[in-house]
mmCIF file of C-alpha atoms in Angstrom:
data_model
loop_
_atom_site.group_PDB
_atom_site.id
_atom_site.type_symbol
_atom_site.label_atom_id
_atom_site.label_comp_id
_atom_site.label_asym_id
_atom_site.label_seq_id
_atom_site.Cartn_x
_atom_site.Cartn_y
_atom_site.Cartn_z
ATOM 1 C CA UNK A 12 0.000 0.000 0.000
ATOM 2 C CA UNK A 13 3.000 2.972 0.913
ATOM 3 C CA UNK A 14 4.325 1.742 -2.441
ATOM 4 C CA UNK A 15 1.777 3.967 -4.266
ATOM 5 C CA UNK A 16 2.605 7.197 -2.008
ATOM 6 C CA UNK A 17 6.553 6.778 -2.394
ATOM 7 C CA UNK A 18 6.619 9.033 -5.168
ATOM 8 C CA UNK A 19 4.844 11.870 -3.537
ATOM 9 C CA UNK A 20 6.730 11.446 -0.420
ATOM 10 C CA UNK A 21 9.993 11.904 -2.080
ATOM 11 C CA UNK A 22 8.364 15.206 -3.452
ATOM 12 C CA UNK A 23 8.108 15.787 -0.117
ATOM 13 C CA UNK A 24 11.361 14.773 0.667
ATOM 14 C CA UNK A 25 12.904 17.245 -1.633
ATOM 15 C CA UNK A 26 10.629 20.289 -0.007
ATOM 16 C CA UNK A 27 12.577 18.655 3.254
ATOM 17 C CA UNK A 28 15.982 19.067 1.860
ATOM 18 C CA UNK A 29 15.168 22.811 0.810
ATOM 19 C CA UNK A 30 14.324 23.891 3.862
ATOM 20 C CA UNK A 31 18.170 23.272 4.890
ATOM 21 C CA UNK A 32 18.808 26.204 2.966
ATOM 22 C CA UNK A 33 17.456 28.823 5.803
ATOM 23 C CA UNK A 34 18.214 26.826 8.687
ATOM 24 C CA UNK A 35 14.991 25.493 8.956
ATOM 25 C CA UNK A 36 13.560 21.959 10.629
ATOM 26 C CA UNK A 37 13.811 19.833 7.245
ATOM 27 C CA UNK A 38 10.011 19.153 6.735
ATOM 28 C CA UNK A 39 8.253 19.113 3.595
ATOM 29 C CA UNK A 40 4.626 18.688 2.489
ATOM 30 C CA UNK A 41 2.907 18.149 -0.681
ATOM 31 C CA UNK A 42 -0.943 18.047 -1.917
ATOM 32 C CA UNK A 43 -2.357 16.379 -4.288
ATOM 33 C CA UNK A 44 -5.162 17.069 -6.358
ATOM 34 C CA UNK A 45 -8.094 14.126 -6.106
ATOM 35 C CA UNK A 46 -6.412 12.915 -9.755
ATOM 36 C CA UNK A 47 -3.286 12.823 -7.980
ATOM 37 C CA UNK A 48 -1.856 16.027 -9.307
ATOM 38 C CA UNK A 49 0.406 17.822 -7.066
ATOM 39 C CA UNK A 50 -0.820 20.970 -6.773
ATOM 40 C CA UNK A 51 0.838 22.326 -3.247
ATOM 41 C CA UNK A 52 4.074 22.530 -2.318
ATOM 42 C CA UNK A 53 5.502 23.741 1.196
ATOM 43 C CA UNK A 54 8.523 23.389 3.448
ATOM 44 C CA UNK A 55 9.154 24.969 7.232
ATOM 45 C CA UNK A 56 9.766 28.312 6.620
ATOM 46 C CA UNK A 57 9.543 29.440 10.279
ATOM 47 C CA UNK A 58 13.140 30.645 10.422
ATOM 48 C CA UNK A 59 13.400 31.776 6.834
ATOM 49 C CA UNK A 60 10.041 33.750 7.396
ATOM 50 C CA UNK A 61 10.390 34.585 11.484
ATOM 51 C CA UNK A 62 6.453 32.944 11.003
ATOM 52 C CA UNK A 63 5.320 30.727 13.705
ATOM 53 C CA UNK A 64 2.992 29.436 11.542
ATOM 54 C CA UNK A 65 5.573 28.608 9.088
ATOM 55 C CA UNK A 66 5.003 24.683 9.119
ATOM 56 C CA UNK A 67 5.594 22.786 5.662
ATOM 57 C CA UNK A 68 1.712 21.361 5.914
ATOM 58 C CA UNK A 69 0.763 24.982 5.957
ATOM 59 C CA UNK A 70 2.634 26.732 3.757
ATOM 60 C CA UNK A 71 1.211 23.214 1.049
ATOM 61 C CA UNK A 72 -2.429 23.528 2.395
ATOM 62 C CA UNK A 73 -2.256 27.521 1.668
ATOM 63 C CA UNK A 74 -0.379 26.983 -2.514
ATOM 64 C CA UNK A 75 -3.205 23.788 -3.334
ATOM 65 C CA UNK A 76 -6.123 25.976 -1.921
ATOM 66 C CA UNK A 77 -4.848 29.154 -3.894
ATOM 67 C CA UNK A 78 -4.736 26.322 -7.351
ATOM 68 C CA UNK A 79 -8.361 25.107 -6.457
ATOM 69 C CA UNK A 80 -9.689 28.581 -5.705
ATOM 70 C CA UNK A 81 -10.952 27.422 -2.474
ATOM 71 C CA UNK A 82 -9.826 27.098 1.045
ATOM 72 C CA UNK A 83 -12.086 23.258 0.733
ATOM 73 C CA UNK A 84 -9.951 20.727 -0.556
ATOM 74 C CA UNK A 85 -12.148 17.386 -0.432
ATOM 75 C CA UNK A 86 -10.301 14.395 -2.507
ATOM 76 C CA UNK A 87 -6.940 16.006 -1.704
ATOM 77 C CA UNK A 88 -4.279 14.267 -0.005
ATOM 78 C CA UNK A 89 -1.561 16.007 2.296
ATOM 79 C CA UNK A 90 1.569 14.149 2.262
ATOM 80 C CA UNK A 91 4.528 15.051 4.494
ATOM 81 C CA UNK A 92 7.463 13.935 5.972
ATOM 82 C CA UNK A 93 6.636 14.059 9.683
ATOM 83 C CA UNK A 94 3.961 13.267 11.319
ATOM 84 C CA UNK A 95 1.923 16.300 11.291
ATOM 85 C CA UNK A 96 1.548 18.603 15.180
ATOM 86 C CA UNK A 97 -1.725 19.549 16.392
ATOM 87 C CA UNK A 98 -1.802 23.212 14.251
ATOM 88 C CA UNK A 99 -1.541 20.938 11.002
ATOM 89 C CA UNK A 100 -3.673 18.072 11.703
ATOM 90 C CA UNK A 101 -6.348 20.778 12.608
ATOM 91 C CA UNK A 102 -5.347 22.542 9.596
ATOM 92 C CA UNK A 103 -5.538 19.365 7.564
ATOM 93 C CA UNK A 104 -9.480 18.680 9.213
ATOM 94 C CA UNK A 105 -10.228 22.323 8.686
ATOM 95 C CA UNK A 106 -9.241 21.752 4.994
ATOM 96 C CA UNK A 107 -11.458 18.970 4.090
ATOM 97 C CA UNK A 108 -8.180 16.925 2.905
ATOM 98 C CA UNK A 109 -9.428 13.206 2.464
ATOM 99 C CA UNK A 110 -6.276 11.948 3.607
ATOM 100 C CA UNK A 111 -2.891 12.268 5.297
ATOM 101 C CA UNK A 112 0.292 10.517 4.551
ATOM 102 C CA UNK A 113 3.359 10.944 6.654
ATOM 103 C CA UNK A 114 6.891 9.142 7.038
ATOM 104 C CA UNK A 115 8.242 9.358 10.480
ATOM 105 C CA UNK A 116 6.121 9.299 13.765
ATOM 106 C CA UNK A 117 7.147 12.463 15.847
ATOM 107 C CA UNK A 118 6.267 11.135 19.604
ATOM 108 C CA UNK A 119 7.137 14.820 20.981
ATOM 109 C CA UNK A 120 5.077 16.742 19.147
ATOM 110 C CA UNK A 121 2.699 13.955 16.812
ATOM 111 C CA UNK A 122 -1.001 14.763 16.268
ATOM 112 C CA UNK A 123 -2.209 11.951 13.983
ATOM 113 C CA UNK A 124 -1.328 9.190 16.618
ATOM 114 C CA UNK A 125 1.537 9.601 18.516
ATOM 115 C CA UNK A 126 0.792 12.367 21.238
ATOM 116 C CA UNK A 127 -2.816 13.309 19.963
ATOM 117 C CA UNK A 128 -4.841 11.831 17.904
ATOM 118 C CA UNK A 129 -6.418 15.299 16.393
ATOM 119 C CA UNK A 130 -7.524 14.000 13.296
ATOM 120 C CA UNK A 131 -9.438 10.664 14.669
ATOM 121 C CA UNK A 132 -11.240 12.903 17.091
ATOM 122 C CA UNK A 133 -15.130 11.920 16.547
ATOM 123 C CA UNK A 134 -15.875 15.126 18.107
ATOM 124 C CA UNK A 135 -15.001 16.462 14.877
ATOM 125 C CA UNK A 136 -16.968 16.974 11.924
ATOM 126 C CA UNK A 137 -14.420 15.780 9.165
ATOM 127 C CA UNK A 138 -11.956 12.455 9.985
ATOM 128 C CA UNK A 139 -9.685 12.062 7.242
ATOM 129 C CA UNK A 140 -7.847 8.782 6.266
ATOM 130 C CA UNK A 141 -4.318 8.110 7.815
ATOM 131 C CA UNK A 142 -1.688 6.284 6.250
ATOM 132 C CA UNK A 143 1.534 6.388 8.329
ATOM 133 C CA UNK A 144 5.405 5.049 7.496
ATOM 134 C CA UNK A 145 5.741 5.799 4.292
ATOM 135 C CA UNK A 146 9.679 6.088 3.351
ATOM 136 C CA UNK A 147 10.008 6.962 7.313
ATOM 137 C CA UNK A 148 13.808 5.721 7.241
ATOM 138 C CA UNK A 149 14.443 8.644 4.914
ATOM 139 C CA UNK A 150 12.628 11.080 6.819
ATOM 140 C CA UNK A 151 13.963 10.816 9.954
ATOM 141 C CA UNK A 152 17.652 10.225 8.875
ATOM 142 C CA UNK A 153 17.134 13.746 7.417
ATOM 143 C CA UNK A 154 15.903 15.030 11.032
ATOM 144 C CA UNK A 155 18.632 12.835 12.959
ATOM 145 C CA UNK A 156 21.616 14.690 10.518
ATOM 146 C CA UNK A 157 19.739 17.825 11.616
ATOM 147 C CA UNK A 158 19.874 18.118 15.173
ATOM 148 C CA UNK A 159 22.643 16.422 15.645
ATOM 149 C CA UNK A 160 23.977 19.231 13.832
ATOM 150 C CA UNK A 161 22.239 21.899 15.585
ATOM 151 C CA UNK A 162 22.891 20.031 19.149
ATOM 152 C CA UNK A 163 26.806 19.625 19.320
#
């Protein structure tokens, strides 16, 4: 089953690798279109931008709603390299996405399992699909080089 996401998580993966450029957490985020299309890209941008908000999910959700012409993006899928934190996986419900795939579980800060479970919530009025592990070797190799990096 990942096999069919690889190739949009290595999108993703790329986004990840850019956002060593500015210092930032290497995270990236893709969306595609309900054909599969990609049609948002995003990567943290929180240093690069001094933005809080700044998250890769974010900065994709934002470029695929601006494509659609909507801020509703039912049939999309949000694919990232970390699993997303609670301000994404809301952003991700509040978007209508259909689904989520990540790579690597983040147990610190994970909303879609590992801390929280935002996006299960039944509270809520939109649940979207979660499909977790995909290329999540890569992923967090990319996170370990960072902070061990940014820790010595």
């Amino acid at each position: 089953m990942h096999e069919q996401w690889e190739a949009a998580m290595r999108l993703a993966l790329t986004q990840a690798h850019e956002a060593l450029a500015t210092d930032d957490v290497p995270i990236g985020a893709v969306v595609l279109s309900p054909t599969g299309e990609p049609i948002g890209f995003g990567r943290n941008v929180r240093e690069a931008d001094a933005d809080p908000t700044g998250h890769a999910e974010v900065v994709a959700l934002r470029q695929a709603a601006q494509a659609v012409g909507e801020w509703r993006l039912e049939g999309c899928t949000l694919v990232v390299t970390l699993e997303p934190c609670t301000m994404c996986a809301g952003a991700a419900v509040l978007s209508r996405v259909e689904r989520i795939v990540f790579g690597a579980f983040d147990d610190k800060a994970g909303a879609v399992g590992s801390l929280w479970d935002v996006v299960r919530d039944r509270r809520l009025n939109h649940r979207p699909e979660v499909i977790s592990g995909v290329l999540a070797d890569e992923s967090t190799r990319m996170l370990v080089d960072f902070f061990s990096q940014h820790r010595s």
